[in-house]
Amino acid sequence: MPALPLDDALAEVLPGAVTSLFAPQDLAELVVLQRCCWVSEAIGNNTLDVPALHETHDQVLAWAQSWTTLVVRRGGRLVAAVRGRMEGEQDWQVGRLMVAPDLAGNGIGSALLALIEAQAPTSVRRFVLFTGGTSQRNIRTYQRAGYQLTPAPHVPGHIAGFVFMTKPR
């Protein structure tokens, strides 16, 4: 799979990284990274009822292939990923933004967020995402990127007490 051009922000915070679209050979590492990243979400939100912790390989493969899914490797290791897709006619939904715990807190997530937003079609008028209601670090990251807490629509399959955030394009 050919590498995508890194934006300057991601190249600055993660030198030597290679970003590409998801390929089936990324699946096993993507599942491990997802589980690793969502354990802290489960602990922080005081629930093990976190969909990302319970998905099978087949379920992860299904969403990774149906969304625009970016994976980031450094030194051959899958260290970050994110997905985005059209939701309705004008929204670009961002999801499963994950950075290996040993690399978190270095700006990688913020840079990856900007990169997945850049993949949105020109018809997109708003970016939307969900995160845990007690995930203060995530909420602050998204707010720094211009997202605002918004009354949540009824959407099954999220952490109890999740919050909905939006950002105009």
CSV table of N, CA and C in Angstrom, one decimal:
chain,number,residue,atom,x,y,z
A,1,MET,N,0.9,-1.2,0.0
A,1,MET,CA,0.0,0.0,0.0
A,1,MET,C,0.9,1.2,0.0
A,2,PRO,N,0.7,2.2,-0.9
A,2,PRO,CA,1.6,3.3,-1.0
A,2,PRO,C,1.3,4.2,0.2
A,3,ALA,N,2.4,4.9,0.7
A,3,ALA,CA,2.3,5.8,1.8
A,3,ALA,C,1.6,7.0,1.4
A,4,LEU,N,0.8,7.6,2.3
A,4,LEU,CA,0.2,8.9,2.1
A,4,LEU,C,1.2,10.0,2.5
A,5,PRO,N,1.1,11.1,1.9
A,5,PRO,CA,2.0,12.2,2.3
A,5,PRO,C,1.7,12.6,3.7
A,6,LEU,N,2.7,12.7,4.6
A,6,LEU,CA,2.5,13.2,6.0
A,6,LEU,C,2.3,14.7,6.0
A,7,ASP,N,1.4,15.1,6.8
A,7,ASP,CA,1.4,16.6,6.9
A,7,ASP,C,2.5,17.0,7.8
A,8,ASP,N,2.9,18.2,7.8
A,8,ASP,CA,4.1,18.7,8.5
A,8,ASP,C,4.0,18.4,10.0
A,9,ALA,N,2.8,18.6,10.6
A,9,ALA,CA,2.6,18.4,12.0
A,9,ALA,C,2.9,16.9,12.4
A,10,LEU,N,2.4,16.0,11.7
A,10,LEU,CA,2.7,14.6,12.0
A,10,LEU,C,4.1,14.2,11.9
A,11,ALA,N,4.7,14.7,10.8
A,11,ALA,CA,6.2,14.4,10.6
A,11,ALA,C,7.0,15.0,11.7
A,12,GLU,N,6.6,16.2,12.2
A,12,GLU,CA,7.3,16.9,13.3
A,12,GLU,C,7.2,16.1,14.6
A,13,VAL,N,6.0,15.6,15.0
A,13,VAL,CA,5.8,14.9,16.3
A,13,VAL,C,6.2,13.4,16.2
A,14,LEU,N,6.3,12.9,15.0
A,14,LEU,CA,6.6,11.4,14.9
A,14,LEU,C,7.6,11.2,13.8
A,15,PRO,N,8.8,11.7,13.9
A,15,PRO,CA,9.8,11.5,12.8
A,15,PRO,C,9.9,10.1,12.4
A,16,GLY,N,10.0,9.9,11.1
A,16,GLY,CA,10.2,8.5,10.6
A,16,GLY,C,8.9,7.7,10.4
A,17,ALA,N,7.8,8.4,10.7
A,17,ALA,CA,6.5,7.7,10.5
A,17,ALA,C,6.1,7.6,9.1
A,18,VAL,N,5.3,6.5,8.8
A,18,VAL,CA,4.8,6.3,7.4
A,18,VAL,C,3.3,6.1,7.6
A,19,THR,N,2.5,6.9,7.0
A,19,THR,CA,1.0,6.8,7.1
A,19,THR,C,0.5,6.2,5.8
A,20,SER,N,-0.5,5.3,5.9
A,20,SER,CA,-1.1,4.7,4.7
A,20,SER,C,-2.5,4.4,5.0
A,21,LEU,N,-3.2,4.1,3.9
A,21,LEU,CA,-4.6,3.6,4.1
A,21,LEU,C,-4.5,2.1,4.7
A,22,PHE,N,-5.5,1.8,5.5
A,22,PHE,CA,-5.5,0.4,6.0
A,22,PHE,C,-5.4,-0.6,4.9
A,23,ALA,N,-4.7,-1.7,5.2
A,23,ALA,CA,-4.6,-2.9,4.3
A,23,ALA,C,-4.9,-4.1,5.2
A,24,PRO,N,-5.4,-5.2,4.7
A,24,PRO,CA,-5.7,-6.3,5.5
A,24,PRO,C,-4.6,-6.9,6.3
A,25,GLN,N,-3.3,-6.7,5.8
A,25,GLN,CA,-2.2,-7.2,6.6
A,25,GLN,C,-2.0,-6.3,7.9
A,26,ASP,N,-2.7,-5.2,8.0
A,26,ASP,CA,-2.6,-4.4,9.3
A,26,ASP,C,-3.6,-4.9,10.3
A,27,LEU,N,-4.5,-5.8,10.0
A,27,LEU,CA,-5.6,-6.1,10.9
A,27,LEU,C,-5.1,-6.6,12.3
A,28,ALA,N,-4.3,-7.5,12.4
A,28,ALA,CA,-3.9,-8.1,13.7
A,28,ALA,C,-3.3,-7.0,14.6
A,29,GLU,N,-2.4,-6.2,14.1
A,29,GLU,CA,-1.9,-5.1,14.9
A,29,GLU,C,-2.9,-4.0,15.2
A,30,LEU,N,-3.8,-3.8,14.3
A,30,LEU,CA,-4.9,-2.8,14.6
A,30,LEU,C,-5.7,-3.2,15.7
A,31,VAL,N,-6.1,-4.5,15.7
A,31,VAL,CA,-6.9,-5.0,16.8
A,31,VAL,C,-6.2,-4.9,18.2
A,32,VAL,N,-4.9,-5.2,18.2
A,32,VAL,CA,-4.1,-5.1,19.4
A,32,VAL,C,-4.0,-3.7,19.9
A,33,LEU,N,-3.7,-2.8,18.9
A,33,LEU,CA,-3.6,-1.4,19.3
A,33,LEU,C,-4.9,-0.8,19.8
A,34,GLN,N,-6.0,-1.2,19.2
A,34,GLN,CA,-7.4,-0.7,19.6
A,34,GLN,C,-7.6,-1.2,21.0
A,35,ARG,N,-7.4,-2.4,21.3
A,35,ARG,CA,-7.7,-3.0,22.7
A,35,ARG,C,-6.8,-2.3,23.7
A,36,CYS,N,-5.6,-2.1,23.4
A,36,CYS,CA,-4.6,-1.5,24.2
A,36,CYS,C,-5.0,0.0,24.6
A,37,CYS,N,-5.5,0.7,23.6
A,37,CYS,CA,-5.9,2.1,23.7
A,37,CYS,C,-7.2,2.2,24.5
A,38,TRP,N,-8.1,1.3,24.3
A,38,TRP,CA,-9.4,1.5,24.9
A,38,TRP,C,-9.5,0.9,26.4
A,39,VAL,N,-8.5,0.2,26.8
A,39,VAL,CA,-8.4,-0.2,28.2
A,39,VAL,C,-8.4,1.0,29.1
A,40,SER,N,-7.6,2.0,28.8
A,40,SER,CA,-7.6,3.3,29.6
A,40,SER,C,-8.9,4.0,29.5
A,41,GLU,N,-9.6,3.9,28.4
A,41,GLU,CA,-11.0,4.5,28.3
A,41,GLU,C,-11.9,3.8,29.2
A,42,ALA,N,-11.8,2.5,29.2
A,42,ALA,CA,-12.7,1.7,30.1
A,42,ALA,C,-12.5,2.0,31.6
A,43,ILE,N,-11.2,2.1,32.0
A,43,ILE,CA,-10.9,2.5,33.3
A,43,ILE,C,-11.4,3.9,33.7
A,44,GLY,N,-11.1,4.8,32.8
A,44,GLY,CA,-11.4,6.2,33.0
A,44,GLY,C,-12.9,6.5,33.0
A,45,ASN,N,-13.7,5.6,32.3
A,45,ASN,CA,-15.1,5.8,32.3
A,45,ASN,C,-15.8,4.8,33.2
A,46,ASN,N,-15.0,4.0,34.0
A,46,ASN,CA,-15.6,3.1,34.9
A,46,ASN,C,-16.6,2.1,34.3
A,47,THR,N,-16.2,1.6,33.2
A,47,THR,CA,-17.0,0.6,32.5
A,47,THR,C,-16.2,-0.3,31.6
A,48,LEU,N,-16.5,-1.6,31.6
A,48,LEU,CA,-15.9,-2.5,30.6
A,48,LEU,C,-16.8,-2.6,29.4
A,49,ASP,N,-18.0,-1.9,29.4
A,49,ASP,CA,-18.9,-1.9,28.3
A,49,ASP,C,-18.5,-0.9,27.2
A,50,VAL,N,-17.3,-1.2,26.7
A,50,VAL,CA,-16.7,-0.3,25.6
A,50,VAL,C,-16.6,-1.2,24.3
A,51,PRO,N,-17.4,-0.8,23.3
A,51,PRO,CA,-17.4,-1.6,22.1
A,51,PRO,C,-16.1,-2.0,21.5
A,52,ALA,N,-15.1,-1.0,21.6
A,52,ALA,CA,-13.8,-1.3,21.0
A,52,ALA,C,-13.1,-2.4,21.7
A,53,LEU,N,-13.4,-2.7,22.9
A,53,LEU,CA,-12.8,-3.8,23.6
A,53,LEU,C,-13.3,-5.2,23.3
A,54,HIS,N,-14.5,-5.2,22.6
A,54,HIS,CA,-15.2,-6.5,22.4
A,54,HIS,C,-15.3,-6.9,20.9
A,55,GLU,N,-14.8,-6.0,20.1
A,55,GLU,CA,-14.9,-6.3,18.6
A,55,GLU,C,-14.0,-7.5,18.2
A,56,THR,N,-14.6,-8.3,17.4
A,56,THR,CA,-13.8,-9.4,16.8
A,56,THR,C,-12.9,-8.9,15.7
A,57,HIS,N,-12.0,-9.8,15.2
A,57,HIS,CA,-11.1,-9.4,14.1
A,57,HIS,C,-12.0,-9.1,12.9
A,58,ASP,N,-13.1,-9.9,12.7
A,58,ASP,CA,-14.0,-9.7,11.5
A,58,ASP,C,-14.7,-8.4,11.6
A,59,GLN,N,-15.1,-8.0,12.8
A,59,GLN,CA,-15.8,-6.7,13.0
A,59,GLN,C,-14.8,-5.5,12.7
A,60,VAL,N,-13.6,-5.6,13.2
A,60,VAL,CA,-12.6,-4.6,13.0
A,60,VAL,C,-12.3,-4.5,11.5
A,61,LEU,N,-12.1,-5.6,10.8
A,61,LEU,CA,-11.9,-5.7,9.4
A,61,LEU,C,-13.0,-5.0,8.6
A,62,ALA,N,-14.3,-5.3,9.0
A,62,ALA,CA,-15.4,-4.7,8.3
A,62,ALA,C,-15.4,-3.2,8.4
A,63,TRP,N,-15.2,-2.6,9.6
A,63,TRP,CA,-15.2,-1.1,9.7
A,63,TRP,C,-13.9,-0.6,9.0
A,64,ALA,N,-12.8,-1.2,9.2
A,64,ALA,CA,-11.5,-0.7,8.7
A,64,ALA,C,-11.6,-0.6,7.1
A,65,GLN,N,-12.4,-1.5,6.5
A,65,GLN,CA,-12.5,-1.5,5.1
A,65,GLN,C,-13.6,-0.6,4.6
A,66,SER,N,-14.6,-0.3,5.4
A,66,SER,CA,-15.7,0.5,4.9
A,66,SER,C,-15.6,2.0,5.3
A,67,TRP,N,-14.7,2.3,6.2
A,67,TRP,CA,-14.4,3.7,6.5
A,67,TRP,C,-13.1,4.0,5.8
A,68,THR,N,-12.7,5.3,5.7
A,68,THR,CA,-11.4,5.7,5.3
A,68,THR,C,-10.6,5.5,6.6
A,69,THR,N,-9.7,4.6,6.6
A,69,THR,CA,-8.9,4.2,7.8
A,69,THR,C,-7.5,4.4,7.5
A,70,LEU,N,-6.8,5.3,8.3
A,70,LEU,CA,-5.4,5.5,8.2
A,70,LEU,C,-4.7,4.8,9.3
A,71,VAL,N,-3.5,4.3,9.0
A,71,VAL,CA,-2.7,3.6,9.9
A,71,VAL,C,-1.3,4.3,9.9
A,72,VAL,N,-0.6,4.4,11.0
A,72,VAL,CA,0.7,5.0,11.1
A,72,VAL,C,1.7,4.0,11.6
A,73,ARG,N,2.7,3.9,10.9
A,73,ARG,CA,3.8,2.9,11.3
A,73,ARG,C,5.1,3.7,11.5
A,74,ARG,N,5.9,3.3,12.5
A,74,ARG,CA,7.2,3.8,12.7
A,74,ARG,C,8.1,2.6,13.0
A,75,GLY,N,9.2,2.5,12.2
A,75,GLY,CA,10.0,1.3,12.4
A,75,GLY,C,9.3,0.0,12.2
A,76,GLY,N,8.3,0.0,11.3
A,76,GLY,CA,7.5,-1.2,11.1
A,76,GLY,C,6.4,-1.5,12.0
A,77,ARG,N,6.4,-0.8,13.2
A,77,ARG,CA,5.4,-1.0,14.2
A,77,ARG,C,4.2,-0.1,13.9
A,78,LEU,N,2.9,-0.7,14.0
A,78,LEU,CA,1.7,0.1,13.9
A,78,LEU,C,1.5,0.9,15.2
A,79,VAL,N,1.6,2.2,15.2
A,79,VAL,CA,1.6,3.0,16.4
A,79,VAL,C,0.4,3.9,16.5
A,80,ALA,N,-0.3,4.1,15.5
A,80,ALA,CA,-1.5,5.0,15.6
A,80,ALA,C,-2.5,4.7,14.4
A,81,ALA,N,-3.7,5.1,14.6
A,81,ALA,CA,-4.7,4.9,13.6
A,81,ALA,C,-5.9,5.8,13.8
A,82,VAL,N,-6.7,6.0,12.8
A,82,VAL,CA,-7.9,6.8,12.9
A,82,VAL,C,-8.8,6.4,11.7
A,83,ARG,N,-10.1,6.7,11.9
A,83,ARG,CA,-11.0,6.4,10.7
A,83,ARG,C,-11.9,7.6,10.6
A,84,GLY,N,-12.5,7.7,9.3
A,84,GLY,CA,-13.4,8.8,9.0
A,84,GLY,C,-14.4,8.3,7.9
A,85,ARG,N,-15.6,8.8,8.0
A,85,ARG,CA,-16.6,8.5,6.9
A,85,ARG,C,-17.7,9.5,6.9
A,86,MET,N,-18.3,9.5,5.7
A,86,MET,CA,-19.5,10.4,5.6
A,86,MET,C,-20.6,9.8,6.5
A,87,GLU,N,-21.3,10.7,7.1
A,87,GLU,CA,-22.5,10.4,7.9
A,87,GLU,C,-23.6,11.3,7.5
A,88,GLY,N,-24.5,10.8,6.8
A,88,GLY,CA,-25.5,11.7,6.2
A,88,GLY,C,-24.9,12.4,5.0
A,89,GLU,N,-25.4,13.6,4.7
A,89,GLU,CA,-25.0,14.3,3.5
A,89,GLU,C,-23.9,15.3,3.7
A,90,GLN,N,-23.7,15.7,5.0
A,90,GLN,CA,-22.8,16.8,5.2
A,90,GLN,C,-21.8,16.6,6.4
A,91,ASP,N,-21.9,15.5,7.1
A,91,ASP,CA,-21.1,15.3,8.2
A,91,ASP,C,-20.0,14.3,7.9
A,92,TRP,N,-18.8,14.5,8.4
A,92,TRP,CA,-17.7,13.6,8.4
A,92,TRP,C,-17.4,13.1,9.8
A,93,GLN,N,-17.7,11.8,10.0
A,93,GLN,CA,-17.5,11.3,11.4
A,93,GLN,C,-16.1,10.8,11.5
A,94,VAL,N,-15.5,11.2,12.6
A,94,VAL,CA,-14.2,10.8,13.0
A,94,VAL,C,-14.3,9.7,14.1
A,95,GLY,N,-13.5,8.7,14.0
A,95,GLY,CA,-13.6,7.7,15.1
A,95,GLY,C,-12.4,6.9,15.3
A,96,ARG,N,-12.3,6.2,16.4
A,96,ARG,CA,-11.2,5.3,16.7
A,96,ARG,C,-9.9,5.9,16.5
A,97,LEU,N,-9.8,7.2,17.0
A,97,LEU,CA,-8.5,7.8,17.0
A,97,LEU,C,-7.7,7.2,18.1
A,98,MET,N,-6.5,6.5,17.8
A,98,MET,CA,-5.8,5.8,18.8
A,98,MET,C,-4.3,6.0,18.5
A,99,VAL,N,-3.6,6.1,19.6
A,99,VAL,CA,-2.1,6.3,19.6
A,99,VAL,C,-1.6,5.3,20.7
A,100,ALA,N,-0.5,4.6,20.3
A,100,ALA,CA,0.1,3.6,21.3
A,100,ALA,C,0.3,4.3,22.6
A,101,PRO,N,0.0,3.7,23.7
A,101,PRO,CA,0.1,4.4,25.0
A,101,PRO,C,1.5,4.9,25.3
A,102,ASP,N,2.5,4.3,24.9
A,102,ASP,CA,3.9,4.7,25.1
A,102,ASP,C,4.3,6.0,24.3
A,103,LEU,N,3.4,6.3,23.3
A,103,LEU,CA,3.7,7.5,22.5
A,103,LEU,C,2.7,8.6,22.7
A,104,ALA,N,1.6,8.3,23.5
A,104,ALA,CA,0.5,9.3,23.7
A,104,ALA,C,1.1,10.5,24.5
A,105,GLY,N,0.4,11.7,24.2
A,105,GLY,CA,0.8,12.9,24.9
A,105,GLY,C,1.9,13.7,24.1
A,106,ASN,N,2.2,13.3,22.9
A,106,ASN,CA,3.2,14.0,22.1
A,106,ASN,C,2.7,14.7,20.9
A,107,GLY,N,1.4,14.9,20.8
A,107,GLY,CA,0.8,15.6,19.7
A,107,GLY,C,0.4,14.7,18.5
A,108,ILE,N,0.7,13.4,18.6
A,108,ILE,CA,0.4,12.5,17.5
A,108,ILE,C,-1.1,12.5,17.2
A,109,GLY,N,-1.9,12.4,18.2
A,109,GLY,CA,-3.4,12.3,18.0
A,109,GLY,C,-3.9,13.6,17.4
A,110,SER,N,-3.4,14.7,17.8
A,110,SER,CA,-3.9,16.0,17.2
A,110,SER,C,-3.5,16.1,15.7
A,111,ALA,N,-2.3,15.6,15.4
A,111,ALA,CA,-1.8,15.7,14.0
A,111,ALA,C,-2.6,14.7,13.2
A,112,LEU,N,-2.9,13.5,13.7
A,112,LEU,CA,-3.7,12.5,13.0
A,112,LEU,C,-5.1,12.9,12.8
A,113,LEU,N,-5.7,13.6,13.8
A,113,LEU,CA,-7.0,14.2,13.7
A,113,LEU,C,-7.1,15.1,12.5
A,114,ALA,N,-6.1,16.0,12.4
A,114,ALA,CA,-6.1,17.0,11.2
A,114,ALA,C,-5.9,16.2,9.9
A,115,LEU,N,-5.2,15.1,9.9
A,115,LEU,CA,-4.9,14.4,8.7
A,115,LEU,C,-6.2,13.7,8.2
A,116,ILE,N,-7.0,13.1,9.2
A,116,ILE,CA,-8.3,12.4,8.8
A,116,ILE,C,-9.3,13.5,8.4
A,117,GLU,N,-9.3,14.6,9.0
A,117,GLU,CA,-10.2,15.7,8.5
A,117,GLU,C,-9.9,16.1,7.1
A,118,ALA,N,-8.6,16.1,6.7
A,118,ALA,CA,-8.2,16.5,5.4
A,118,ALA,C,-8.7,15.4,4.3
A,119,GLN,N,-9.0,14.2,4.8
A,119,GLN,CA,-9.5,13.2,3.8
A,119,GLN,C,-11.0,13.4,3.5
A,120,ALA,N,-11.7,14.3,4.2
A,120,ALA,CA,-13.1,14.4,4.0
A,120,ALA,C,-13.4,15.0,2.6
A,121,PRO,N,-14.5,14.6,2.0
A,121,PRO,CA,-14.9,15.2,0.7
A,121,PRO,C,-15.2,16.6,0.9
A,122,THR,N,-15.1,17.4,-0.2
A,122,THR,CA,-15.4,18.8,-0.1
A,122,THR,C,-16.8,19.2,0.3
A,123,SER,N,-17.8,18.2,0.1
A,123,SER,CA,-19.2,18.5,0.5
A,123,SER,C,-19.4,18.5,2.0
A,124,VAL,N,-18.4,18.1,2.8
A,124,VAL,CA,-18.5,18.0,4.2
A,124,VAL,C,-18.7,19.4,4.8
A,125,ARG,N,-19.6,19.6,5.6
A,125,ARG,CA,-19.9,20.9,6.3
A,125,ARG,C,-19.5,20.9,7.8
A,126,ARG,N,-19.4,19.7,8.3
A,126,ARG,CA,-19.2,19.5,9.8
A,126,ARG,C,-18.5,18.3,10.1
A,127,PHE,N,-17.5,18.3,11.0
A,127,PHE,CA,-16.9,17.1,11.6
A,127,PHE,C,-17.5,16.8,12.9
A,128,VAL,N,-17.7,15.5,13.1
A,128,VAL,CA,-18.4,15.0,14.3
A,128,VAL,C,-17.6,13.8,14.9
A,129,LEU,N,-17.7,13.7,16.2
A,129,LEU,CA,-17.1,12.5,16.9
A,129,LEU,C,-17.7,12.3,18.2
A,130,PHE,N,-17.4,11.2,18.8
A,130,PHE,CA,-17.9,10.8,20.1
A,130,PHE,C,-16.7,10.4,21.0
A,131,THR,N,-16.8,10.7,22.2
A,131,THR,CA,-15.7,10.2,23.2
A,131,THR,C,-16.4,10.0,24.5
A,132,GLY,N,-15.7,9.4,25.4
A,132,GLY,CA,-16.2,9.1,26.8
A,132,GLY,C,-16.4,10.4,27.5
A,133,GLY,N,-17.5,10.5,28.3
A,133,GLY,CA,-17.8,11.8,29.0
A,133,GLY,C,-16.8,12.1,30.1
A,134,THR,N,-16.1,11.2,30.6
A,134,THR,CA,-15.1,11.5,31.6
A,134,THR,C,-13.6,11.4,31.0
A,135,SER,N,-13.6,11.4,29.7
A,135,SER,CA,-12.3,11.3,29.0
A,135,SER,C,-11.7,12.7,28.8
A,136,GLN,N,-11.4,13.4,29.9
A,136,GLN,CA,-11.0,14.8,29.9
A,136,GLN,C,-9.8,15.1,28.9
A,137,ARG,N,-8.9,14.2,28.9
A,137,ARG,CA,-7.7,14.4,28.0
A,137,ARG,C,-8.2,14.5,26.5
A,138,ASN,N,-9.0,13.5,26.2
A,138,ASN,CA,-9.6,13.5,24.8
A,138,ASN,C,-10.4,14.8,24.5
A,139,ILE,N,-11.3,15.1,25.5
A,139,ILE,CA,-12.1,16.3,25.3
A,139,ILE,C,-11.3,17.5,25.1
A,140,ARG,N,-10.2,17.7,25.9
A,140,ARG,CA,-9.4,18.9,25.7
A,140,ARG,C,-8.6,18.9,24.4
A,141,THR,N,-8.2,17.7,23.9
A,141,THR,CA,-7.5,17.6,22.6
A,141,THR,C,-8.5,18.0,21.5
A,142,TYR,N,-9.7,17.5,21.6
A,142,TYR,CA,-10.7,17.9,20.5
A,142,TYR,C,-11.1,19.4,20.6
A,143,GLN,N,-11.2,19.9,21.8
A,143,GLN,CA,-11.5,21.3,21.9
A,143,GLN,C,-10.4,22.2,21.4
A,144,ARG,N,-9.2,21.8,21.6
A,144,ARG,CA,-8.0,22.6,21.0
A,144,ARG,C,-8.1,22.5,19.5
A,145,ALA,N,-8.6,21.5,19.0
A,145,ALA,CA,-8.7,21.3,17.5
A,145,ALA,C,-10.0,22.0,17.0
A,146,GLY,N,-10.8,22.7,17.8
A,146,GLY,CA,-12.0,23.4,17.4
A,146,GLY,C,-13.3,22.8,17.6
A,147,TYR,N,-13.3,21.6,18.2
A,147,TYR,CA,-14.6,20.9,18.4
A,147,TYR,C,-15.2,21.4,19.7
A,148,GLN,N,-16.6,21.4,19.7
A,148,GLN,CA,-17.4,21.8,20.8
A,148,GLN,C,-18.3,20.7,21.2
A,149,LEU,N,-18.5,20.7,22.6
A,149,LEU,CA,-19.5,19.7,23.1
A,149,LEU,C,-20.9,20.1,22.6
A,150,THR,N,-21.6,19.2,22.1
A,150,THR,CA,-22.9,19.4,21.4
A,150,THR,C,-23.9,18.4,22.0
A,151,PRO,N,-25.2,18.7,22.2
A,151,PRO,CA,-26.2,17.7,22.6
A,151,PRO,C,-26.1,16.5,21.7
A,152,ALA,N,-26.0,15.3,22.3
A,152,ALA,CA,-25.8,14.1,21.6
A,152,ALA,C,-27.1,13.6,21.0
A,153,PRO,N,-27.0,13.1,19.7
A,153,PRO,CA,-28.1,12.4,19.1
A,153,PRO,C,-28.2,11.0,19.8
A,154,HIS,N,-29.3,10.3,19.7
A,154,HIS,CA,-29.4,9.0,20.2
A,154,HIS,C,-28.7,8.0,19.2
A,155,VAL,N,-27.5,7.5,19.7
A,155,VAL,CA,-26.8,6.6,18.8
A,155,VAL,C,-26.3,5.4,19.7
A,156,PRO,N,-26.8,4.2,19.4
A,156,PRO,CA,-26.4,3.0,20.1
A,156,PRO,C,-24.9,2.7,19.8
A,157,GLY,N,-24.3,1.9,20.7
A,157,GLY,CA,-23.0,1.4,20.5
A,157,GLY,C,-21.9,2.2,21.0
A,158,HIS,N,-22.2,3.2,21.9
A,158,HIS,CA,-21.1,4.0,22.5
A,158,HIS,C,-21.0,3.8,24.0
A,159,ILE,N,-20.0,4.2,24.6
A,159,ILE,CA,-19.8,4.1,26.0
A,159,ILE,C,-20.9,4.9,26.7
A,160,ALA,N,-21.4,4.3,27.8
A,160,ALA,CA,-22.5,4.9,28.6
A,160,ALA,C,-21.9,6.3,29.0
A,161,GLY,N,-22.7,7.4,28.9
A,161,GLY,CA,-22.2,8.7,29.3
A,161,GLY,C,-21.3,9.3,28.3
A,162,PHE,N,-21.3,8.9,27.0
A,162,PHE,CA,-20.4,9.4,26.0
A,162,PHE,C,-20.9,10.9,25.7
A,163,VAL,N,-20.0,11.6,25.1
A,163,VAL,CA,-20.3,13.0,24.7
A,163,VAL,C,-20.1,13.1,23.2
A,164,PHE,N,-20.8,14.0,22.6
A,164,PHE,CA,-20.8,14.2,21.1
A,164,PHE,C,-20.1,15.6,20.9
A,165,MET,N,-19.2,15.6,20.0
A,165,MET,CA,-18.5,16.9,19.7
A,165,MET,C,-18.6,17.2,18.2
A,166,THR,N,-18.7,18.5,17.9
A,166,THR,CA,-18.8,18.9,16.5
A,166,THR,C,-17.9,20.1,16.2
A,167,LYS,N,-17.5,20.2,14.9
A,167,LYS,CA,-16.7,21.3,14.5
A,167,LYS,C,-17.1,21.7,13.1
A,168,PRO,N,-17.4,22.9,12.8
A,168,PRO,CA,-17.7,23.3,11.5
A,168,PRO,C,-16.5,23.2,10.6
A,169,ARG,N,-16.7,22.9,9.3
A,169,ARG,CA,-15.6,22.9,8.4
A,169,ARG,C,-15.0,24.3,8.1
